[in-house]
Amino acid sequence: MSALILALVAGAVVGLALGALGGGGSVLAVPALIYLLGFAPAAATTASLVIVTATSLTALYAHARAGNVRWKAGMLFAAAGLVPAAVAGAAAAHLPQALLTAAFAAVAALAAARMLRPARAAAGHPQRAVRPARAARAGAGLGALTGLLGVGGGFLAVPALVTVLAFEMQAAVGTSLLVISANSLASLATRGATTAGADWAVIAPFTGAAILGAWDGKRLAAKVTGTLLKRTFALVLLAVAAFMLVDAFA
């Protein structure tokens, strides 16, 4: 199968997961780029950032039109992650490939664990006081994760915005896209050389398919129960994490 077809199929799957689940789909982008399309781990994280940025900005536009983005709070949360994202992005190119692979596998496993965990009731969040220091730590941590591993971190950003900034779920999903976009752009800014040498013949169709797949994912979410979608995707992530760990230490 040609690289173009593989890129289109992988991008469609990533977009489908993003659209159906509202986060976590980008965790599949890096392993798809490494194991299906032959990217080195460092190059895969850079390519993933391009894909995450484009899909997040597209989804952000849709959520902004629906009034689900809290711009001021989102920009403050994102600001705490800009420097960590840039620093981590610059450091990623100098880290051992096996370490990047193992770290990514751990994040994939964490994402799967969060999806398998029973959902908690959101009652009471609007009354919780927002702690600026805690919000800054959460924003910085998310930025570092985005910069280092090339993942959007929606599976972490949404619960962080709900618990730390007391957002309702729709606002958390919409605002998380603003945070993810800002962090991804900051990390890409420090990877100029790597981006210049990127294989755009693969990245461009992958990104386009992911954007289109996200719209299909939204329609799929309306037909299939959220619990079934999350459990299925979580099992796929666990399998990917296990494979990457074995590969890293083989």
PDB file of C-alpha atoms in Angstrom:
ATOM      1  CA  MET A   1       0.000   0.000   0.000  1.00  0.00           C
ATOM      2  CA  SER A   2       1.410   3.402  -0.984  1.00  0.00           C
ATOM      3  CA  ALA A   3       2.395   6.038   1.557  1.00  0.00           C
ATOM      4  CA  LEU A   4      -0.350   8.335   0.265  1.00  0.00           C
ATOM      5  CA  ILE A   5      -3.105   5.777   0.868  1.00  0.00           C
ATOM      6  CA  LEU A   6      -1.704   4.909   4.296  1.00  0.00           C
ATOM      7  CA  ALA A   7      -1.585   8.611   5.195  1.00  0.00           C
ATOM      8  CA  LEU A   8      -5.193   9.114   4.123  1.00  0.00           C
ATOM      9  CA  VAL A   9      -6.437   6.059   6.021  1.00  0.00           C
ATOM     10  CA  ALA A  10      -4.463   6.909   9.181  1.00  0.00           C
ATOM     11  CA  GLY A  11      -5.563  10.539   9.049  1.00  0.00           C
ATOM     12  CA  ALA A  12      -9.200   9.533   8.664  1.00  0.00           C
ATOM     13  CA  VAL A  13      -8.980   7.244  11.716  1.00  0.00           C
ATOM     14  CA  VAL A  14      -7.310   9.953  13.815  1.00  0.00           C
ATOM     15  CA  GLY A  15      -9.907  12.530  12.758  1.00  0.00           C
ATOM     16  CA  LEU A  16     -12.755  10.091  13.366  1.00  0.00           C
ATOM     17  CA  ALA A  17     -11.553   9.515  16.930  1.00  0.00           C
ATOM     18  CA  LEU A  18     -11.108  13.247  17.556  1.00  0.00           C
ATOM     19  CA  GLY A  19     -14.554  14.074  16.250  1.00  0.00           C
ATOM     20  CA  ALA A  20     -16.291  11.259  18.089  1.00  0.00           C
ATOM     21  CA  LEU A  21     -14.539  11.603  21.438  1.00  0.00           C
ATOM     22  CA  GLY A  22     -13.562  15.290  21.558  1.00  0.00           C
ATOM     23  CA  GLY A  23      -9.964  14.453  22.490  1.00  0.00           C
ATOM     24  CA  GLY A  24      -7.401  11.694  22.542  1.00  0.00           C
ATOM     25  CA  GLY A  25      -7.452  10.941  18.826  1.00  0.00           C
ATOM     26  CA  SER A  26      -4.135  12.680  18.224  1.00  0.00           C
ATOM     27  CA  VAL A  27      -2.458  10.068  20.438  1.00  0.00           C
ATOM     28  CA  LEU A  28      -2.794   7.709  17.461  1.00  0.00           C
ATOM     29  CA  ALA A  29      -1.024  10.090  15.070  1.00  0.00           C
ATOM     30  CA  VAL A  30       2.523   9.493  16.335  1.00  0.00           C
ATOM     31  CA  PRO A  31       2.431   5.665  16.293  1.00  0.00           C
ATOM     32  CA  ALA A  32       0.756   5.773  12.852  1.00  0.00           C
ATOM     33  CA  LEU A  33       3.527   8.014  11.535  1.00  0.00           C
ATOM     34  CA  ILE A  34       6.253   5.807  13.043  1.00  0.00           C
ATOM     35  CA  TYR A  35       5.005   2.300  12.328  1.00  0.00           C
ATOM     36  CA  LEU A  36       2.918   2.789   9.184  1.00  0.00           C
ATOM     37  CA  LEU A  37       4.732   5.627   7.442  1.00  0.00           C
ATOM     38  CA  GLY A  38       8.336   5.079   8.558  1.00  0.00           C
ATOM     39  CA  PHE A  39       8.954   8.337  10.449  1.00  0.00           C
ATOM     40  CA  ALA A  40      11.629   8.529  13.146  1.00  0.00           C
ATOM     41  CA  PRO A  41      10.131   9.299  16.604  1.00  0.00           C
ATOM     42  CA  ALA A  42      11.418  12.896  16.662  1.00  0.00           C
ATOM     43  CA  ALA A  43      10.153  13.564  13.120  1.00  0.00           C
ATOM     44  CA  ALA A  44       6.833  11.927  13.982  1.00  0.00           C
ATOM     45  CA  THR A  45       6.268  14.246  16.952  1.00  0.00           C
ATOM     46  CA  THR A  46       6.932  17.269  14.735  1.00  0.00           C
ATOM     47  CA  ALA A  47       4.571  16.001  12.045  1.00  0.00           C
ATOM     48  CA  SER A  48       1.980  15.234  14.701  1.00  0.00           C
ATOM     49  CA  LEU A  49       2.168  18.818  15.940  1.00  0.00           C
ATOM     50  CA  VAL A  50       1.356  20.063  12.439  1.00  0.00           C
ATOM     51  CA  ILE A  51      -1.620  17.693  12.262  1.00  0.00           C
ATOM     52  CA  VAL A  52      -2.802  18.568  15.777  1.00  0.00           C
ATOM     53  CA  THR A  53      -2.508  22.302  15.110  1.00  0.00           C
ATOM     54  CA  ALA A  54      -4.499  22.176  11.874  1.00  0.00           C
ATOM     55  CA  THR A  55      -7.274  19.964  13.241  1.00  0.00           C
ATOM     56  CA  SER A  56      -7.498  21.909  16.511  1.00  0.00           C
ATOM     57  CA  LEU A  57      -7.766  25.268  14.762  1.00  0.00           C
ATOM     58  CA  THR A  58     -10.485  23.894  12.494  1.00  0.00           C
ATOM     59  CA  ALA A  59     -12.445  22.517  15.437  1.00  0.00           C
ATOM     60  CA  LEU A  60     -11.807  25.727  17.425  1.00  0.00           C
ATOM     61  CA  TYR A  61     -13.516  27.753  14.699  1.00  0.00           C
ATOM     62  CA  ALA A  62     -16.606  25.535  14.903  1.00  0.00           C
ATOM     63  CA  HIS A  63     -16.747  25.705  18.714  1.00  0.00           C
ATOM     64  CA  ALA A  64     -16.177  29.470  18.699  1.00  0.00           C
ATOM     65  CA  ARG A  65     -19.175  29.941  16.401  1.00  0.00           C
ATOM     66  CA  ALA A  66     -21.231  27.890  18.858  1.00  0.00           C
ATOM     67  CA  GLY A  67     -20.079  30.105  21.757  1.00  0.00           C
ATOM     68  CA  ASN A  68     -18.208  27.315  23.557  1.00  0.00           C
ATOM     69  CA  VAL A  69     -14.844  29.093  23.884  1.00  0.00           C
ATOM     70  CA  ARG A  70     -13.934  31.203  26.919  1.00  0.00           C
ATOM     71  CA  TRP A  71     -11.242  33.302  25.326  1.00  0.00           C
ATOM     72  CA  LYS A  72      -9.838  35.223  28.300  1.00  0.00           C
ATOM     73  CA  ALA A  73      -9.526  32.263  30.661  1.00  0.00           C
ATOM     74  CA  GLY A  74      -8.320  30.028  27.829  1.00  0.00           C
ATOM     75  CA  MET A  75      -5.580  32.454  26.806  1.00  0.00           C
ATOM     76  CA  LEU A  76      -4.378  32.783  30.391  1.00  0.00           C
ATOM     77  CA  PHE A  77      -4.312  28.994  30.778  1.00  0.00           C
ATOM     78  CA  ALA A  78      -2.503  28.647  27.445  1.00  0.00           C
ATOM     79  CA  ALA A  79       0.004  31.383  28.339  1.00  0.00           C
ATOM     80  CA  ALA A  80       1.298  29.274  31.226  1.00  0.00           C
ATOM     81  CA  GLY A  81       2.121  26.504  28.760  1.00  0.00           C
ATOM     82  CA  LEU A  82       3.772  28.496  25.964  1.00  0.00           C
ATOM     83  CA  VAL A  83       7.315  28.545  27.388  1.00  0.00           C
ATOM     84  CA  PRO A  84       7.238  24.892  28.559  1.00  0.00           C
ATOM     85  CA  ALA A  85       5.914  23.875  25.134  1.00  0.00           C
ATOM     86  CA  ALA A  86       8.695  25.745  23.350  1.00  0.00           C
ATOM     87  CA  VAL A  87      11.433  24.417  25.655  1.00  0.00           C
ATOM     88  CA  ALA A  88      10.158  20.846  25.493  1.00  0.00           C
ATOM     89  CA  GLY A  89       9.839  21.076  21.725  1.00  0.00           C
ATOM     90  CA  ALA A  90      13.463  22.161  21.407  1.00  0.00           C
ATOM     91  CA  ALA A  91      14.626  19.443  23.816  1.00  0.00           C
ATOM     92  CA  ALA A  92      12.770  16.639  22.043  1.00  0.00           C
ATOM     93  CA  ALA A  93      15.210  16.648  19.118  1.00  0.00           C
ATOM     94  CA  HIS A  94      18.107  15.895  21.489  1.00  0.00           C
ATOM     95  CA  LEU A  95      16.522  13.052  23.466  1.00  0.00           C
ATOM     96  CA  PRO A  96      17.126   9.348  22.729  1.00  0.00           C
ATOM     97  CA  GLN A  97      14.568   7.886  20.342  1.00  0.00           C
ATOM     98  CA  ALA A  98      13.807   4.987  22.707  1.00  0.00           C
ATOM     99  CA  LEU A  99      13.064   7.446  25.528  1.00  0.00           C
ATOM    100  CA  LEU A 100      10.607   9.394  23.371  1.00  0.00           C
ATOM    101  CA  THR A 101       8.897   6.163  22.332  1.00  0.00           C
ATOM    102  CA  ALA A 102       8.614   4.932  25.929  1.00  0.00           C
ATOM    103  CA  ALA A 103       7.323   8.306  27.157  1.00  0.00           C
ATOM    104  CA  PHE A 104       4.728   8.393  24.413  1.00  0.00           C
ATOM    105  CA  ALA A 105       3.617   4.849  25.276  1.00  0.00           C
ATOM    106  CA  ALA A 106       3.135   5.915  28.895  1.00  0.00           C
ATOM    107  CA  VAL A 107       0.984   8.882  27.817  1.00  0.00           C
ATOM    108  CA  ALA A 108      -1.096   6.633  25.549  1.00  0.00           C
ATOM    109  CA  ALA A 109      -1.670   4.251  28.463  1.00  0.00           C
ATOM    110  CA  LEU A 110      -2.684   7.183  30.679  1.00  0.00           C
ATOM    111  CA  ALA A 111      -5.153   8.371  28.050  1.00  0.00           C
ATOM    112  CA  ALA A 112      -6.642   4.869  27.860  1.00  0.00           C
ATOM    113  CA  ALA A 113      -6.940   4.654  31.659  1.00  0.00           C
ATOM    114  CA  ARG A 114      -8.794   7.967  31.807  1.00  0.00           C
ATOM    115  CA  MET A 115     -11.229   6.789  29.138  1.00  0.00           C
ATOM    116  CA  LEU A 116     -11.912   3.517  30.944  1.00  0.00           C
ATOM    117  CA  ARG A 117     -12.545   5.303  34.250  1.00  0.00           C
ATOM    118  CA  PRO A 118     -16.266   5.827  34.999  1.00  0.00           C
ATOM    119  CA  ALA A 119     -17.375   9.408  34.357  1.00  0.00           C
ATOM    120  CA  ARG A 120     -17.860  11.552  37.438  1.00  0.00           C
ATOM    121  CA  ALA A 121     -20.821  13.813  37.899  1.00  0.00           C
ATOM    122  CA  ALA A 122     -20.030  17.423  37.089  1.00  0.00           C
ATOM    123  CA  ALA A 123     -22.234  18.766  39.855  1.00  0.00           C
ATOM    124  CA  GLY A 124     -20.542  21.211  42.149  1.00  0.00           C
ATOM    125  CA  HIS A 125     -17.864  22.424  39.757  1.00  0.00           C
ATOM    126  CA  PRO A 126     -19.381  25.888  39.183  1.00  0.00           C
ATOM    127  CA  GLN A 127     -19.079  26.585  42.896  1.00  0.00           C
ATOM    128  CA  ARG A 128     -15.436  25.617  43.220  1.00  0.00           C
ATOM    129  CA  ALA A 129     -12.966  28.454  43.604  1.00  0.00           C
ATOM    130  CA  VAL A 130     -10.379  28.839  40.861  1.00  0.00           C
ATOM    131  CA  ARG A 131      -6.801  28.681  42.136  1.00  0.00           C
ATOM    132  CA  PRO A 132      -4.467  30.677  39.838  1.00  0.00           C
ATOM    133  CA  ALA A 133      -1.326  28.812  40.945  1.00  0.00           C
ATOM    134  CA  ARG A 134      -2.947  25.450  40.310  1.00  0.00           C
ATOM    135  CA  ALA A 135      -4.222  26.616  36.939  1.00  0.00           C
ATOM    136  CA  ALA A 136      -0.717  27.818  36.000  1.00  0.00           C
ATOM    137  CA  ARG A 137       0.821  24.462  36.974  1.00  0.00           C
ATOM    138  CA  ALA A 138      -1.781  22.578  34.946  1.00  0.00           C
ATOM    139  CA  GLY A 139      -1.249  24.842  31.929  1.00  0.00           C
ATOM    140  CA  ALA A 140       2.542  24.493  32.149  1.00  0.00           C
ATOM    141  CA  GLY A 141       2.354  20.724  32.418  1.00  0.00           C
ATOM    142  CA  LEU A 142       0.054  20.457  29.429  1.00  0.00           C
ATOM    143  CA  GLY A 143       2.345  22.727  27.401  1.00  0.00           C
ATOM    144  CA  ALA A 144       5.394  20.600  28.200  1.00  0.00           C
ATOM    145  CA  LEU A 145       3.536  17.437  27.209  1.00  0.00           C
ATOM    146  CA  THR A 146       2.442  18.963  23.905  1.00  0.00           C
ATOM    147  CA  GLY A 147       5.918  20.216  23.066  1.00  0.00           C
ATOM    148  CA  LEU A 148       7.766  17.037  23.997  1.00  0.00           C
ATOM    149  CA  LEU A 149       5.532  14.336  22.525  1.00  0.00           C
ATOM    150  CA  GLY A 150       3.563  16.116  19.826  1.00  0.00           C
ATOM    151  CA  VAL A 151       0.150  15.298  21.289  1.00  0.00           C
ATOM    152  CA  GLY A 152      -2.627  17.802  21.775  1.00  0.00           C
ATOM    153  CA  GLY A 153      -3.420  16.594  25.261  1.00  0.00           C
ATOM    154  CA  GLY A 154      -7.170  17.064  24.951  1.00  0.00           C
ATOM    155  CA  PHE A 155      -7.702  14.059  27.196  1.00  0.00           C
ATOM    156  CA  LEU A 156      -5.866  16.014  29.927  1.00  0.00           C
ATOM    157  CA  ALA A 157      -6.881  19.575  29.016  1.00  0.00           C
ATOM    158  CA  VAL A 158     -10.631  18.987  29.253  1.00  0.00           C
ATOM    159  CA  PRO A 159     -10.625  17.494  32.788  1.00  0.00           C
ATOM    160  CA  ALA A 160      -8.113  20.148  33.884  1.00  0.00           C
ATOM    161  CA  LEU A 161     -10.384  22.961  32.720  1.00  0.00           C
ATOM    162  CA  VAL A 162     -13.382  21.319  34.401  1.00  0.00           C
ATOM    163  CA  THR A 163     -11.687  20.710  37.762  1.00  0.00           C
ATOM    164  CA  VAL A 164      -9.224  23.628  37.941  1.00  0.00           C
ATOM    165  CA  LEU A 165     -11.163  26.427  36.236  1.00  0.00           C
ATOM    166  CA  ALA A 166     -14.662  25.083  37.031  1.00  0.00           C
ATOM    167  CA  PHE A 167     -15.794  25.050  33.384  1.00  0.00           C
ATOM    168  CA  GLU A 168     -18.891  23.180  32.274  1.00  0.00           C
ATOM    169  CA  MET A 169     -18.088  20.381  29.808  1.00  0.00           C
ATOM    170  CA  GLN A 170     -18.984  22.154  26.542  1.00  0.00           C
ATOM    171  CA  ALA A 171     -16.903  25.201  27.459  1.00  0.00           C
ATOM    172  CA  ALA A 172     -14.027  22.947  28.550  1.00  0.00           C
ATOM    173  CA  VAL A 173     -13.987  21.108  25.214  1.00  0.00           C
ATOM    174  CA  GLY A 174     -14.134  24.333  23.197  1.00  0.00           C
ATOM    175  CA  THR A 175     -11.555  26.174  25.303  1.00  0.00           C
ATOM    176  CA  SER A 176      -9.196  23.180  25.342  1.00  0.00           C
ATOM    177  CA  LEU A 177      -8.893  23.554  21.570  1.00  0.00           C
ATOM    178  CA  LEU A 178      -7.609  27.107  22.068  1.00  0.00           C
ATOM    179  CA  VAL A 179      -5.038  25.868  24.609  1.00  0.00           C
ATOM    180  CA  ILE A 180      -3.946  22.975  22.386  1.00  0.00           C
ATOM    181  CA  SER A 181      -3.591  25.217  19.332  1.00  0.00           C
ATOM    182  CA  ALA A 182      -1.472  27.764  21.210  1.00  0.00           C
ATOM    183  CA  ASN A 183       0.813  25.110  22.729  1.00  0.00           C
ATOM    184  CA  SER A 184       1.246  23.322  19.408  1.00  0.00           C
ATOM    185  CA  LEU A 185       2.162  26.543  17.609  1.00  0.00           C
ATOM    186  CA  ALA A 186       4.680  27.442  20.339  1.00  0.00           C
ATOM    187  CA  SER A 187       6.342  24.054  20.040  1.00  0.00           C
ATOM    188  CA  LEU A 188       6.425  24.195  16.243  1.00  0.00           C
ATOM    189  CA  ALA A 189       8.142  27.591  16.422  1.00  0.00           C
ATOM    190  CA  THR A 190      11.159  25.944  18.072  1.00  0.00           C
ATOM    191  CA  ARG A 191      11.318  23.139  15.503  1.00  0.00           C
ATOM    192  CA  GLY A 192      11.995  25.239  12.423  1.00  0.00           C
ATOM    193  CA  ALA A 193      14.769  23.038  11.048  1.00  0.00           C
ATOM    194  CA  THR A 194      12.822  19.844  11.599  1.00  0.00           C
ATOM    195  CA  THR A 195       9.687  21.312  10.055  1.00  0.00           C
ATOM    196  CA  ALA A 196      11.622  22.508   7.006  1.00  0.00           C
ATOM    197  CA  GLY A 197      12.723  18.939   6.311  1.00  0.00           C
ATOM    198  CA  ALA A 198       9.295  17.417   6.906  1.00  0.00           C
ATOM    199  CA  ASP A 199       7.736  15.066   4.373  1.00  0.00           C
ATOM    200  CA  TRP A 200       4.810  17.254   3.322  1.00  0.00           C
ATOM    201  CA  ALA A 201       3.717  14.718   0.699  1.00  0.00           C
ATOM    202  CA  VAL A 202       2.656  12.550   3.647  1.00  0.00           C
ATOM    203  CA  ILE A 203       1.773  15.165   6.266  1.00  0.00           C
ATOM    204  CA  ALA A 204      -0.564  17.205   4.038  1.00  0.00           C
ATOM    205  CA  PRO A 205      -2.927  14.354   3.039  1.00  0.00           C
ATOM    206  CA  PHE A 206      -2.776  12.965   6.601  1.00  0.00           C
ATOM    207  CA  THR A 207      -3.892  16.352   7.943  1.00  0.00           C
ATOM    208  CA  GLY A 208      -6.606  16.823   5.335  1.00  0.00           C
ATOM    209  CA  ALA A 209      -8.046  13.372   6.031  1.00  0.00           C
ATOM    210  CA  ALA A 210      -7.969  14.046   9.786  1.00  0.00           C
ATOM    211  CA  ILE A 211      -9.915  17.292   9.374  1.00  0.00           C
ATOM    212  CA  LEU A 212     -12.553  15.613   7.208  1.00  0.00           C
ATOM    213  CA  GLY A 213     -12.670  12.579   9.495  1.00  0.00           C
ATOM    214  CA  ALA A 214     -13.425  14.781  12.484  1.00  0.00           C
ATOM    215  CA  TRP A 215     -16.730  15.826  10.922  1.00  0.00           C
ATOM    216  CA  ASP A 216     -17.670  12.182  10.345  1.00  0.00           C
ATOM    217  CA  GLY A 217     -16.695  11.470  13.934  1.00  0.00           C
ATOM    218  CA  LYS A 218     -19.250  13.971  15.180  1.00  0.00           C
ATOM    219  CA  ARG A 219     -21.962  12.172  13.211  1.00  0.00           C
ATOM    220  CA  LEU A 220     -20.761   8.802  14.520  1.00  0.00           C
ATOM    221  CA  ALA A 221     -20.974  10.068  18.096  1.00  0.00           C
ATOM    222  CA  ALA A 222     -24.656  10.814  17.575  1.00  0.00           C
ATOM    223  CA  LYS A 223     -25.356   7.212  16.552  1.00  0.00           C
ATOM    224  CA  VAL A 224     -23.151   5.173  18.929  1.00  0.00           C
ATOM    225  CA  THR A 225     -23.107   5.403  22.722  1.00  0.00           C
ATOM    226  CA  GLY A 226     -20.231   7.400  24.160  1.00  0.00           C
ATOM    227  CA  THR A 227     -19.325   4.603  26.569  1.00  0.00           C
ATOM    228  CA  LEU A 228     -18.853   2.073  23.770  1.00  0.00           C
ATOM    229  CA  LEU A 229     -16.752   4.509  21.729  1.00  0.00           C
ATOM    230  CA  LYS A 230     -14.489   5.335  24.664  1.00  0.00           C
ATOM    231  CA  ARG A 231     -13.982   1.727  25.699  1.00  0.00           C
ATOM    232  CA  THR A 232     -13.182   0.608  22.165  1.00  0.00           C
ATOM    233  CA  PHE A 233     -10.737   3.454  21.638  1.00  0.00           C
ATOM    234  CA  ALA A 234      -9.153   2.876  25.059  1.00  0.00           C
ATOM    235  CA  LEU A 235      -8.474  -0.773  24.227  1.00  0.00           C
ATOM    236  CA  VAL A 236      -6.833   0.281  20.951  1.00  0.00           C
ATOM    237  CA  LEU A 237      -4.650   2.773  22.846  1.00  0.00           C
ATOM    238  CA  LEU A 238      -3.595   0.134  25.381  1.00  0.00           C
ATOM    239  CA  ALA A 239      -2.567  -2.200  22.560  1.00  0.00           C
ATOM    240  CA  VAL A 240      -0.588   0.609  20.894  1.00  0.00           C
ATOM    241  CA  ALA A 241       1.096   1.528  24.198  1.00  0.00           C
ATOM    242  CA  ALA A 242       2.106  -2.083  24.869  1.00  0.00           C
ATOM    243  CA  PHE A 243       3.527  -2.463  21.349  1.00  0.00           C
ATOM    244  CA  MET A 244       5.527   0.778  21.634  1.00  0.00           C
ATOM    245  CA  LEU A 245       6.974  -0.220  25.025  1.00  0.00           C
ATOM    246  CA  VAL A 246       8.108  -3.559  23.644  1.00  0.00           C
ATOM    247  CA  ASP A 247       9.605  -1.804  20.625  1.00  0.00           C
ATOM    248  CA  ALA A 248      11.404   0.772  22.774  1.00  0.00           C
ATOM    249  CA  PHE A 249      13.188  -1.780  24.932  1.00  0.00           C
ATOM    250  CA  ALA A 250      13.589  -4.608  22.418  1.00  0.00           C
TER     251      ALA A 250
END
